[in-house]
Every structure is written in structure tokens, then in C-alpha cells.
């Protein structure tokens, strides 16, 4: 595995033994002989000292804004690596003892209704609540069930219809008030025009009498 980097996928069937024939592994990390971890993105097989902050791996911020220079190992595999961590990407021909021979049910499943339908191949007419992944509590008696997000039920539809009805009522009330206000403004302007016409007529009469 020398000169390989983390996140590389390798088929290591013959090199690790017959029981791993046909398996596909992915290098996820490792540690050297002194216990310093490999860091993704550091393209060297040596140990280096980098100034790390809270956004970097291999460092946990103790105080806000604190940075620290720490020793880490590069992401290239070398003879100094003592522990190499790999993840199984593809299972081979045989079952691996302690890894693939013991099928375990999922302890956590999706919460969103659309993702539950996608996972079990359901249609919109099927009841999603019957397919939620549940797990037993430590006491072995009670079940833990997540709350389904974005679930469209009869209560949800009734609540939405009520909300739309209230919105329409407010809009109708606003439109009626606006119509009444426009009518009053029109009446007021008409009254002003009549008063102005009467004043102009009076002035014309005075001018005629004076002449």
C-alpha cells in the first residue's frame, strides 16, 4: 500500500488473504508509530507541523478563536504508518467474519416522508407511518419512533384549508374597505367640484351686475 493516499479505493483480495478475495476497500485514515493521525489533503508521507483552527480536522478548539500548531502525518501511506484504517466498499465472494456475516437492522431510518417512500418504494396512497424505522429502548419494552417530517395528513389539509379561508376573508374585507374608501373619495371630489362651480357662478353674476 506504499505511496497510496487516503480516499483511494483498492482491491486487496490477494494481498490480505483468501477470505478478502473480490473485496473493494477504501483508505479512510491511519496513525503512525507515535500515534499521530493522517490528515487528508497533506500530500506528503512525512510528519509536519501545521497551524490548525476549528475548521481543520485533527484539532478541537478549546477556546473561541484559538489556533494551535500541531504535528500530523501526511495522507500518503509509508513505512512509518502503524495503523491503516479502511472501509469496505464492495463485498467479495465470501462472507467476512464479524463484518458481513452478521446482518444488523438499521437503528436509524429516514424521517422525511418523501425519503421513506423512496426507501421502501411506496406511492402517495400508502401510509408512511407503518414503514417508519423503529428501535427498542434499553429497557427492552418501549419503542422509539421518530416524528415524520412533511407528512400530509387530514389534519394538515384541514389546517391549510382553514388558513386559506382566513386569508381569503381578510382579502375580501380589505377589498371592501378599499372600495368604500374609493367611493367616499369620489363623493368628496364631486362635492368640491359643485362648490367650486357655485362660487364661479356667483362671481360671474357679480361681474354682470357691476357692468
mmCIF file with all atom_site columns, C-alpha atoms in Angstrom:
data_model
loop_
_atom_site.group_PDB
_atom_site.id
_atom_site.type_symbol
_atom_site.label_atom_id
_atom_site.label_alt_id
_atom_site.label_comp_id
_atom_site.label_asym_id
_atom_site.label_entity_id
_atom_site.label_seq_id
_atom_site.pdbx_PDB_ins_code
_atom_site.Cartn_x
_atom_site.Cartn_y
_atom_site.Cartn_z
_atom_site.occupancy
_atom_site.B_iso_or_equiv
_atom_site.pdbx_formal_charge
_atom_site.auth_seq_id
_atom_site.auth_comp_id
_atom_site.auth_asym_id
_atom_site.auth_atom_id
_atom_site.pdbx_PDB_model_num
ATOM 1   C CA . UNK A 1 1   ? 0.000   0.000   0.000   1.00 0.00 ? 1   UNK A CA 1
ATOM 2   C CA . UNK A 1 2   ? 3.011   2.341   -0.063  1.00 0.00 ? 2   UNK A CA 1
ATOM 3   C CA . UNK A 1 3   ? 2.551   5.670   -1.895  1.00 0.00 ? 3   UNK A CA 1
ATOM 4   C CA . UNK A 1 4   ? -1.225  5.312   -1.807  1.00 0.00 ? 4   UNK A CA 1
ATOM 5   C CA . UNK A 1 5   ? -3.297  8.176   -0.397  1.00 0.00 ? 5   UNK A CA 1
ATOM 6   C CA . UNK A 1 6   ? -6.374  8.364   1.773   1.00 0.00 ? 6   UNK A CA 1
ATOM 7   C CA . UNK A 1 7   ? -9.757  8.134   -0.041  1.00 0.00 ? 7   UNK A CA 1
ATOM 8   C CA . UNK A 1 8   ? -8.185  5.755   -2.611  1.00 0.00 ? 8   UNK A CA 1
ATOM 9   C CA . UNK A 1 9   ? -10.175 2.625   -3.450  1.00 0.00 ? 9   UNK A CA 1
ATOM 10  C CA . UNK A 1 10  ? -8.148  -0.543  -3.702  1.00 0.00 ? 10  UNK A CA 1
ATOM 11  C CA . UNK A 1 11  ? -8.960  -4.158  -4.429  1.00 0.00 ? 11  UNK A CA 1
ATOM 12  C CA . UNK A 1 12  ? -6.899  -6.005  -1.817  1.00 0.00 ? 12  UNK A CA 1
ATOM 13  C CA . UNK A 1 13  ? -8.210  -9.532  -2.208  1.00 0.00 ? 13  UNK A CA 1
ATOM 14  C CA . UNK A 1 14  ? -4.975  -11.465 -2.662  1.00 0.00 ? 14  UNK A CA 1
ATOM 15  C CA . UNK A 1 15  ? -2.725  -9.234  -0.551  1.00 0.00 ? 15  UNK A CA 1
ATOM 16  C CA . UNK A 1 16  ? -4.774  -9.618  2.643   1.00 0.00 ? 16  UNK A CA 1
ATOM 17  C CA . UNK A 1 17  ? -5.839  -13.235 2.290   1.00 0.00 ? 17  UNK A CA 1
ATOM 18  C CA . UNK A 1 18  ? -8.215  -15.560 0.546   1.00 0.00 ? 18  UNK A CA 1
ATOM 19  C CA . UNK A 1 19  ? -11.153 -14.522 2.698   1.00 0.00 ? 19  UNK A CA 1
ATOM 20  C CA . UNK A 1 20  ? -10.946 -10.982 1.242   1.00 0.00 ? 20  UNK A CA 1
ATOM 21  C CA . UNK A 1 21  ? -10.931 -12.083 -2.411  1.00 0.00 ? 21  UNK A CA 1
ATOM 22  C CA . UNK A 1 22  ? -13.055 -9.794  -4.578  1.00 0.00 ? 22  UNK A CA 1
ATOM 23  C CA . UNK A 1 23  ? -13.464 -7.142  -1.863  1.00 0.00 ? 23  UNK A CA 1
ATOM 24  C CA . UNK A 1 24  ? -13.029 -3.453  -2.595  1.00 0.00 ? 24  UNK A CA 1
ATOM 25  C CA . UNK A 1 25  ? -11.649 -1.297  0.196   1.00 0.00 ? 25  UNK A CA 1
ATOM 26  C CA . UNK A 1 26  ? -11.261 2.452   0.650   1.00 0.00 ? 26  UNK A CA 1
ATOM 27  C CA . UNK A 1 27  ? -8.475  4.010   2.743   1.00 0.00 ? 27  UNK A CA 1
ATOM 28  C CA . UNK A 1 28  ? -10.057 6.312   5.317   1.00 0.00 ? 28  UNK A CA 1
ATOM 29  C CA . UNK A 1 29  ? -7.080  7.204   7.519   1.00 0.00 ? 29  UNK A CA 1
ATOM 30  C CA . UNK A 1 30  ? -4.466  5.860   9.869   1.00 0.00 ? 30  UNK A CA 1
ATOM 31  C CA . UNK A 1 31  ? -1.830  6.568   12.532  1.00 0.00 ? 31  UNK A CA 1
ATOM 32  C CA . UNK A 1 32  ? 1.924   6.360   12.607  1.00 0.00 ? 32  UNK A CA 1
ATOM 33  C CA . UNK A 1 33  ? 4.116   4.567   15.158  1.00 0.00 ? 33  UNK A CA 1
ATOM 34  C CA . UNK A 1 34  ? 3.999   7.512   17.578  1.00 0.00 ? 34  UNK A CA 1
ATOM 35  C CA . UNK A 1 35  ? 0.197   7.872   17.338  1.00 0.00 ? 35  UNK A CA 1
ATOM 36  C CA . UNK A 1 36  ? -0.031  10.970  15.134  1.00 0.00 ? 36  UNK A CA 1
ATOM 37  C CA . UNK A 1 37  ? -3.055  10.787  12.765  1.00 0.00 ? 37  UNK A CA 1
ATOM 38  C CA . UNK A 1 38  ? -3.028  11.063  8.984   1.00 0.00 ? 38  UNK A CA 1
ATOM 39  C CA . UNK A 1 39  ? -4.646  14.211  7.631   1.00 0.00 ? 39  UNK A CA 1
ATOM 40  C CA . UNK A 1 40  ? -6.440  14.362  4.301   1.00 0.00 ? 40  UNK A CA 1
ATOM 41  C CA . UNK A 1 41  ? -5.053  16.981  1.907   1.00 0.00 ? 41  UNK A CA 1
ATOM 42  C CA . UNK A 1 42  ? -1.462  16.999  3.222   1.00 0.00 ? 42  UNK A CA 1
ATOM 43  C CA . UNK A 1 43  ? 0.329   15.430  0.242   1.00 0.00 ? 43  UNK A CA 1
ATOM 44  C CA . UNK A 1 44  ? 3.407   14.004  1.943   1.00 0.00 ? 44  UNK A CA 1
ATOM 45  C CA . UNK A 1 45  ? 4.427   10.857  3.759   1.00 0.00 ? 45  UNK A CA 1
ATOM 46  C CA . UNK A 1 46  ? 6.370   12.812  6.405   1.00 0.00 ? 46  UNK A CA 1
ATOM 47  C CA . UNK A 1 47  ? 5.280   14.287  9.689   1.00 0.00 ? 47  UNK A CA 1
ATOM 48  C CA . UNK A 1 48  ? 4.665   18.039  9.552   1.00 0.00 ? 48  UNK A CA 1
ATOM 49  C CA . UNK A 1 49  ? 3.607   20.754  11.972  1.00 0.00 ? 49  UNK A CA 1
ATOM 50  C CA . UNK A 1 50  ? 0.635   22.809  10.795  1.00 0.00 ? 50  UNK A CA 1
ATOM 51  C CA . UNK A 1 51  ? -1.222  25.748  12.287  1.00 0.00 ? 51  UNK A CA 1
ATOM 52  C CA . UNK A 1 52  ? -4.763  24.422  12.764  1.00 0.00 ? 52  UNK A CA 1
ATOM 53  C CA . UNK A 1 53  ? -8.026  26.106  13.656  1.00 0.00 ? 53  UNK A CA 1
ATOM 54  C CA . UNK A 1 54  ? -11.563 24.905  14.349  1.00 0.00 ? 54  UNK A CA 1
ATOM 55  C CA . UNK A 1 55  ? -12.253 24.253  10.653  1.00 0.00 ? 55  UNK A CA 1
ATOM 56  C CA . UNK A 1 56  ? -9.473  21.655  10.389  1.00 0.00 ? 56  UNK A CA 1
ATOM 57  C CA . UNK A 1 57  ? -9.553  18.035  11.364  1.00 0.00 ? 57  UNK A CA 1
ATOM 58  C CA . UNK A 1 58  ? -7.167  16.626  13.999  1.00 0.00 ? 58  UNK A CA 1
ATOM 59  C CA . UNK A 1 59  ? -7.821  19.672  16.206  1.00 0.00 ? 59  UNK A CA 1
ATOM 60  C CA . UNK A 1 60  ? -10.554 20.542  18.700  1.00 0.00 ? 60  UNK A CA 1
ATOM 61  C CA . UNK A 1 61  ? -10.891 24.183  19.671  1.00 0.00 ? 61  UNK A CA 1
ATOM 62  C CA . UNK A 1 62  ? -10.709 24.758  23.445  1.00 0.00 ? 62  UNK A CA 1
ATOM 63  C CA . UNK A 1 63  ? -11.326 28.489  23.320  1.00 0.00 ? 63  UNK A CA 1
ATOM 64  C CA . UNK A 1 64  ? -13.067 30.583  20.719  1.00 0.00 ? 64  UNK A CA 1
ATOM 65  C CA . UNK A 1 65  ? -10.669 31.775  18.018  1.00 0.00 ? 65  UNK A CA 1
ATOM 66  C CA . UNK A 1 66  ? -7.669  29.819  19.311  1.00 0.00 ? 66  UNK A CA 1
ATOM 67  C CA . UNK A 1 67  ? -5.301  28.303  16.730  1.00 0.00 ? 67  UNK A CA 1
ATOM 68  C CA . UNK A 1 68  ? -2.605  25.785  17.521  1.00 0.00 ? 68  UNK A CA 1
ATOM 69  C CA . UNK A 1 69  ? 0.397   24.297  15.738  1.00 0.00 ? 69  UNK A CA 1
ATOM 70  C CA . UNK A 1 70  ? 0.182   20.517  15.901  1.00 0.00 ? 70  UNK A CA 1
ATOM 71  C CA . UNK A 1 71  ? 2.116   17.591  14.470  1.00 0.00 ? 71  UNK A CA 1
ATOM 72  C CA . UNK A 1 72  ? 0.244   15.446  11.975  1.00 0.00 ? 72  UNK A CA 1
ATOM 73  C CA . UNK A 1 73  ? 1.165   12.806  9.424   1.00 0.00 ? 73  UNK A CA 1
ATOM 74  C CA . UNK A 1 74  ? 0.564   13.331  5.700   1.00 0.00 ? 74  UNK A CA 1
ATOM 75  C CA . UNK A 1 75  ? -2.090  11.423  3.771   1.00 0.00 ? 75  UNK A CA 1
ATOM 76  C CA . UNK A 1 76  ? 0.420   9.276   1.828   1.00 0.00 ? 76  UNK A CA 1
ATOM 77  C CA . UNK A 1 77  ? 0.952   5.737   3.150   1.00 0.00 ? 77  UNK A CA 1
ATOM 78  C CA . UNK A 1 78  ? 4.547   4.951   4.089   1.00 0.00 ? 78  UNK A CA 1
ATOM 79  C CA . UNK A 1 79  ? 6.548   2.531   6.218   1.00 0.00 ? 79  UNK A CA 1
ATOM 80  C CA . UNK A 1 80  ? 6.002   4.765   9.263   1.00 0.00 ? 80  UNK A CA 1
ATOM 81  C CA . UNK A 1 81  ? 2.272   4.007   9.331   1.00 0.00 ? 81  UNK A CA 1
ATOM 82  C CA . UNK A 1 82  ? 1.424   1.635   12.152  1.00 0.00 ? 82  UNK A CA 1
ATOM 83  C CA . UNK A 1 83  ? -2.386  1.524   11.787  1.00 0.00 ? 83  UNK A CA 1
ATOM 84  C CA . UNK A 1 84  ? -4.204  1.820   8.455   1.00 0.00 ? 84  UNK A CA 1
ATOM 85  C CA . UNK A 1 85  ? -7.970  2.238   8.530   1.00 0.00 ? 85  UNK A CA 1
ATOM 86  C CA . UNK A 1 86  ? -10.081 1.051   5.613   1.00 0.00 ? 86  UNK A CA 1
ATOM 87  C CA . UNK A 1 87  ? -13.794 0.876   4.832   1.00 0.00 ? 87  UNK A CA 1
ATOM 88  C CA . UNK A 1 88  ? -15.443 -1.938  2.913   1.00 0.00 ? 88  UNK A CA 1
ATOM 89  C CA . UNK A 1 89  ? -16.932 -0.505  -0.279  1.00 0.00 ? 89  UNK A CA 1
ATOM 90  C CA . UNK A 1 90  ? -17.855 -3.724  -2.087  1.00 0.00 ? 90  UNK A CA 1
ATOM 91  C CA . UNK A 1 91  ? -18.322 -7.180  -0.612  1.00 0.00 ? 91  UNK A CA 1
ATOM 92  C CA . UNK A 1 92  ? -16.421 -10.073 -2.161  1.00 0.00 ? 92  UNK A CA 1
ATOM 93  C CA . UNK A 1 93  ? -17.358 -13.647 -2.908  1.00 0.00 ? 93  UNK A CA 1
ATOM 94  C CA . UNK A 1 94  ? -17.164 -14.864 0.706   1.00 0.00 ? 94  UNK A CA 1
ATOM 95  C CA . UNK A 1 95  ? -18.621 -13.510 3.904   1.00 0.00 ? 95  UNK A CA 1
ATOM 96  C CA . UNK A 1 96  ? -16.167 -11.751 6.229   1.00 0.00 ? 96  UNK A CA 1
ATOM 97  C CA . UNK A 1 97  ? -16.446 -12.998 9.794   1.00 0.00 ? 97  UNK A CA 1
ATOM 98  C CA . UNK A 1 98  ? -17.578 -10.297 12.178  1.00 0.00 ? 98  UNK A CA 1
ATOM 99  C CA . UNK A 1 99  ? -18.219 -7.795  9.392   1.00 0.00 ? 99  UNK A CA 1
ATOM 100 C CA . UNK A 1 100 ? -20.651 -9.034  6.743   1.00 0.00 ? 100 UNK A CA 1
ATOM 101 C CA . UNK A 1 101 ? -21.871 -12.332 8.212   1.00 0.00 ? 101 UNK A CA 1
ATOM 102 C CA . UNK A 1 102 ? -23.964 -10.631 10.917  1.00 0.00 ? 102 UNK A CA 1
ATOM 103 C CA . UNK A 1 103 ? -26.799 -8.666  9.275   1.00 0.00 ? 103 UNK A CA 1
ATOM 104 C CA . UNK A 1 104 ? -27.956 -5.930  11.610  1.00 0.00 ? 104 UNK A CA 1
ATOM 105 C CA . UNK A 1 105 ? -31.137 -3.939  11.115  1.00 0.00 ? 105 UNK A CA 1
ATOM 106 C CA . UNK A 1 106 ? -30.879 -0.201  10.709  1.00 0.00 ? 106 UNK A CA 1
ATOM 107 C CA . UNK A 1 107 ? -31.103 1.563   14.057  1.00 0.00 ? 107 UNK A CA 1
ATOM 108 C CA . UNK A 1 108 ? -31.941 4.901   12.455  1.00 0.00 ? 108 UNK A CA 1
ATOM 109 C CA . UNK A 1 109 ? -34.023 5.474   9.358   1.00 0.00 ? 109 UNK A CA 1
ATOM 110 C CA . UNK A 1 110 ? -35.163 8.495   7.345   1.00 0.00 ? 110 UNK A CA 1
ATOM 111 C CA . UNK A 1 111 ? -37.611 10.941  8.920   1.00 0.00 ? 111 UNK A CA 1
ATOM 112 C CA . UNK A 1 112 ? -38.866 12.825  5.895   1.00 0.00 ? 112 UNK A CA 1
ATOM 113 C CA . UNK A 1 113 ? -41.981 11.348  4.290   1.00 0.00 ? 113 UNK A CA 1
ATOM 114 C CA . UNK A 1 114 ? -40.648 11.534  0.727   1.00 0.00 ? 114 UNK A CA 1
ATOM 115 C CA . UNK A 1 115 ? -37.407 9.777   1.692   1.00 0.00 ? 115 UNK A CA 1
ATOM 116 C CA . UNK A 1 116 ? -39.337 6.992   3.464   1.00 0.00 ? 116 UNK A CA 1
ATOM 117 C CA . UNK A 1 117 ? -41.381 6.493   0.292   1.00 0.00 ? 117 UNK A CA 1
ATOM 118 C CA . UNK A 1 118 ? -38.198 6.391   -1.766  1.00 0.00 ? 118 UNK A CA 1
ATOM 119 C CA . UNK A 1 119 ? -36.561 3.886   0.598   1.00 0.00 ? 119 UNK A CA 1
ATOM 120 C CA . UNK A 1 120 ? -39.466 1.406   0.567   1.00 0.00 ? 120 UNK A CA 1
ATOM 121 C CA . UNK A 1 121 ? -40.763 2.162   -2.942  1.00 0.00 ? 121 UNK A CA 1
ATOM 122 C CA . UNK A 1 122 ? -44.149 3.460   -1.765  1.00 0.00 ? 122 UNK A CA 1
ATOM 123 C CA . UNK A 1 123 ? -46.739 5.516   -3.582  1.00 0.00 ? 123 UNK A CA 1
ATOM 124 C CA . UNK A 1 124 ? -48.556 8.585   -2.312  1.00 0.00 ? 124 UNK A CA 1
ATOM 125 C CA . UNK A 1 125 ? -51.604 6.470   -1.415  1.00 0.00 ? 125 UNK A CA 1
ATOM 126 C CA . UNK A 1 126 ? -49.621 4.251   1.012   1.00 0.00 ? 126 UNK A CA 1
ATOM 127 C CA . UNK A 1 127 ? -49.500 5.087   4.707   1.00 0.00 ? 127 UNK A CA 1
ATOM 128 C CA . UNK A 1 128 ? -45.927 6.161   5.500   1.00 0.00 ? 128 UNK A CA 1
ATOM 129 C CA . UNK A 1 129 ? -46.435 5.797   9.270   1.00 0.00 ? 129 UNK A CA 1
ATOM 130 C CA . UNK A 1 130 ? -46.434 1.997   9.005   1.00 0.00 ? 130 UNK A CA 1
ATOM 131 C CA . UNK A 1 131 ? -42.942 1.936   7.468   1.00 0.00 ? 131 UNK A CA 1
ATOM 132 C CA . UNK A 1 132 ? -41.011 4.120   9.940   1.00 0.00 ? 132 UNK A CA 1
ATOM 133 C CA . UNK A 1 133 ? -37.811 2.511   11.240  1.00 0.00 ? 133 UNK A CA 1
ATOM 134 C CA . UNK A 1 134 ? -38.278 1.947   14.980  1.00 0.00 ? 134 UNK A CA 1
ATOM 135 C CA . UNK A 1 135 ? -35.860 0.767   17.642  1.00 0.00 ? 135 UNK A CA 1
ATOM 136 C CA . UNK A 1 136 ? -36.292 -0.670  21.115  1.00 0.00 ? 136 UNK A CA 1
ATOM 137 C CA . UNK A 1 137 ? -35.253 1.266   24.200  1.00 0.00 ? 137 UNK A CA 1
ATOM 138 C CA . UNK A 1 138 ? -32.618 -0.032  26.578  1.00 0.00 ? 138 UNK A CA 1
ATOM 139 C CA . UNK A 1 139 ? -35.275 -1.416  28.898  1.00 0.00 ? 139 UNK A CA 1
ATOM 140 C CA . UNK A 1 140 ? -36.428 -3.705  26.060  1.00 0.00 ? 140 UNK A CA 1
ATOM 141 C CA . UNK A 1 141 ? -40.101 -2.783  26.426  1.00 0.00 ? 141 UNK A CA 1
ATOM 142 C CA . UNK A 1 142 ? -40.787 0.562   24.786  1.00 0.00 ? 142 UNK A CA 1
ATOM 143 C CA . UNK A 1 143 ? -40.145 1.605   21.213  1.00 0.00 ? 143 UNK A CA 1
ATOM 144 C CA . UNK A 1 144 ? -38.575 4.802   19.924  1.00 0.00 ? 144 UNK A CA 1
ATOM 145 C CA . UNK A 1 145 ? -40.186 6.188   16.785  1.00 0.00 ? 145 UNK A CA 1
ATOM 146 C CA . UNK A 1 146 ? -39.102 9.413   15.030  1.00 0.00 ? 146 UNK A CA 1
ATOM 147 C CA . UNK A 1 147 ? -41.576 12.137  14.179  1.00 0.00 ? 147 UNK A CA 1
ATOM 148 C CA . UNK A 1 148 ? -42.233 12.092  10.435  1.00 0.00 ? 148 UNK A CA 1
ATOM 149 C CA . UNK A 1 149 ? -41.437 15.406  8.772   1.00 0.00 ? 149 UNK A CA 1
ATOM 150 C CA . UNK A 1 150 ? -43.509 16.894  5.917   1.00 0.00 ? 150 UNK A CA 1
ATOM 151 C CA . UNK A 1 151 ? -46.276 14.347  6.429   1.00 0.00 ? 151 UNK A CA 1
ATOM 152 C CA . UNK A 1 152 ? -49.527 15.380  4.723   1.00 0.00 ? 152 UNK A CA 1
ATOM 153 C CA . UNK A 1 153 ? -52.449 14.182  6.859   1.00 0.00 ? 153 UNK A CA 1
ATOM 154 C CA . UNK A 1 154 ? -56.148 15.041  7.052   1.00 0.00 ? 154 UNK A CA 1
ATOM 155 C CA . UNK A 1 155 ? -55.441 17.403  9.966   1.00 0.00 ? 155 UNK A CA 1
ATOM 156 C CA . UNK A 1 156 ? -52.744 19.117  7.938   1.00 0.00 ? 156 UNK A CA 1
ATOM 157 C CA . UNK A 1 157 ? -55.088 19.556  4.973   1.00 0.00 ? 157 UNK A CA 1
ATOM 158 C CA . UNK A 1 158 ? -57.887 20.878  7.229   1.00 0.00 ? 158 UNK A CA 1
ATOM 159 C CA . UNK A 1 159 ? -55.469 23.325  8.872   1.00 0.00 ? 159 UNK A CA 1
ATOM 160 C CA . UNK A 1 160 ? -54.268 24.502  5.480   1.00 0.00 ? 160 UNK A CA 1
ATOM 161 C CA . UNK A 1 161 ? -57.852 24.940  4.213   1.00 0.00 ? 161 UNK A CA 1
ATOM 162 C CA . UNK A 1 162 ? -58.703 26.955  7.339   1.00 0.00 ? 162 UNK A CA 1
ATOM 163 C CA . UNK A 1 163 ? -55.648 29.133  6.821   1.00 0.00 ? 163 UNK A CA 1
ATOM 164 C CA . UNK A 1 164 ? -56.581 29.750  3.177   1.00 0.00 ? 164 UNK A CA 1
ATOM 165 C CA . UNK A 1 165 ? -60.157 30.590  4.185   1.00 0.00 ? 165 UNK A CA 1
ATOM 166 C CA . UNK A 1 166 ? -58.940 33.133  6.749   1.00 0.00 ? 166 UNK A CA 1
ATOM 167 C CA . UNK A 1 167 ? -56.620 34.639  4.153   1.00 0.00 ? 167 UNK A CA 1
ATOM 168 C CA . UNK A 1 168 ? -59.488 34.957  1.655   1.00 0.00 ? 168 UNK A CA 1
ATOM 169 C CA . UNK A 1 169 ? -61.734 36.552  4.278   1.00 0.00 ? 169 UNK A CA 1
ATOM 170 C CA . UNK A 1 170 ? -59.060 39.112  5.118   1.00 0.00 ? 170 UNK A CA 1
ATOM 171 C CA . UNK A 1 171 ? -58.581 39.848  1.418   1.00 0.00 ? 171 UNK A CA 1
ATOM 172 C CA . UNK A 1 172 ? -62.330 40.294  0.849   1.00 0.00 ? 172 UNK A CA 1
ATOM 173 C CA . UNK A 1 173 ? -62.575 42.581  3.878   1.00 0.00 ? 173 UNK A CA 1
ATOM 174 C CA . UNK A 1 174 ? -59.617 44.623  2.626   1.00 0.00 ? 174 UNK A CA 1
ATOM 175 C CA . UNK A 1 175 ? -61.115 44.893  -0.869  1.00 0.00 ? 175 UNK A CA 1
ATOM 176 C CA . UNK A 1 176 ? -64.488 46.004  0.560   1.00 0.00 ? 176 UNK A CA 1
ATOM 177 C CA . UNK A 1 177 ? -62.813 48.638  2.727   1.00 0.00 ? 177 UNK A CA 1
ATOM 178 C CA . UNK A 1 178 ? -60.799 49.883  -0.255  1.00 0.00 ? 178 UNK A CA 1
ATOM 179 C CA . UNK A 1 179 ? -63.941 50.081  -2.405  1.00 0.00 ? 179 UNK A CA 1
ATOM 180 C CA . UNK A 1 180 ? -65.778 52.044  0.303   1.00 0.00 ? 180 UNK A CA 1
ATOM 181 C CA . UNK A 1 181 ? -62.834 54.429  0.675   1.00 0.00 ? 181 UNK A CA 1
ATOM 182 C CA . UNK A 1 182 ? -62.641 54.971  -3.104  1.00 0.00 ? 182 UNK A CA 1
ATOM 183 C CA . UNK A 1 183 ? -66.375 55.698  -3.217  1.00 0.00 ? 183 UNK A CA 1
ATOM 184 C CA . UNK A 1 184 ? -66.103 58.245  -0.398  1.00 0.00 ? 184 UNK A CA 1
ATOM 185 C CA . UNK A 1 185 ? -63.162 59.964  -2.084  1.00 0.00 ? 185 UNK A CA 1
ATOM 186 C CA . UNK A 1 186 ? -65.130 60.178  -5.328  1.00 0.00 ? 186 UNK A CA 1
ATOM 187 C CA . UNK A 1 187 ? -68.141 61.719  -3.484  1.00 0.00 ? 187 UNK A CA 1
ATOM 188 C CA . UNK A 1 188 ? -65.874 64.228  -1.741  1.00 0.00 ? 188 UNK A CA 1
ATOM 189 C CA . UNK A 1 189 ? -64.293 65.297  -5.024  1.00 0.00 ? 189 UNK A CA 1
ATOM 190 C CA . UNK A 1 190 ? -67.729 65.661  -6.607  1.00 0.00 ? 190 UNK A CA 1
ATOM 191 C CA . UNK A 1 191 ? -68.832 67.911  -3.727  1.00 0.00 ? 191 UNK A CA 1
ATOM 192 C CA . UNK A 1 192 ? -65.689 70.019  -4.164  1.00 0.00 ? 192 UNK A CA 1
ATOM 193 C CA . UNK A 1 193 ? -66.452 70.396  -7.898  1.00 0.00 ? 193 UNK A CA 1
ATOM 194 C CA . UNK A 1 194 ? -70.025 71.509  -7.159  1.00 0.00 ? 194 UNK A CA 1
ATOM 195 C CA . UNK A 1 195 ? -68.888 74.056  -4.568  1.00 0.00 ? 195 UNK A CA 1
ATOM 196 C CA . UNK A 1 196 ? -66.284 75.385  -6.968  1.00 0.00 ? 196 UNK A CA 1
ATOM 197 C CA . UNK A 1 197 ? -68.876 75.646  -9.742  1.00 0.00 ? 197 UNK A CA 1
ATOM 198 C CA . UNK A 1 198 ? -71.263 77.544  -7.425  1.00 0.00 ? 198 UNK A CA 1
ATOM 199 C CA . UNK A 1 199 ? -68.522 80.006  -6.420  1.00 0.00 ? 199 UNK A CA 1
ATOM 200 C CA . UNK A 1 200 ? -67.613 80.630  -10.075 1.00 0.00 ? 200 UNK A CA 1
ATOM 201 C CA . UNK A 1 201 ? -71.282 81.216  -10.920 1.00 0.00 ? 201 UNK A CA 1
ATOM 202 C CA . UNK A 1 202 ? -71.639 83.768  -8.073  1.00 0.00 ? 202 UNK A CA 1
ATOM 203 C CA . UNK A 1 203 ? -68.553 85.670  -9.248  1.00 0.00 ? 203 UNK A CA 1
ATOM 204 C CA . UNK A 1 204 ? -69.916 85.830  -12.818 1.00 0.00 ? 204 UNK A CA 1
ATOM 205 C CA . UNK A 1 205 ? -73.234 87.261  -11.538 1.00 0.00 ? 205 UNK A CA 1
ATOM 206 C CA . UNK A 1 206 ? -71.415 89.964  -9.567  1.00 0.00 ? 206 UNK A CA 1
ATOM 207 C CA . UNK A 1 207 ? -69.374 90.904  -12.613 1.00 0.00 ? 207 UNK A CA 1
ATOM 208 C CA . UNK A 1 208 ? -72.520 91.196  -14.754 1.00 0.00 ? 208 UNK A CA 1
ATOM 209 C CA . UNK A 1 209 ? -74.318 93.414  -12.157 1.00 0.00 ? 209 UNK A CA 1
ATOM 210 C CA . UNK A 1 210 ? -71.308 95.698  -11.888 1.00 0.00 ? 210 UNK A CA 1
ATOM 211 C CA . UNK A 1 211 ? -71.220 96.063  -15.685 1.00 0.00 ? 211 UNK A CA 1
#
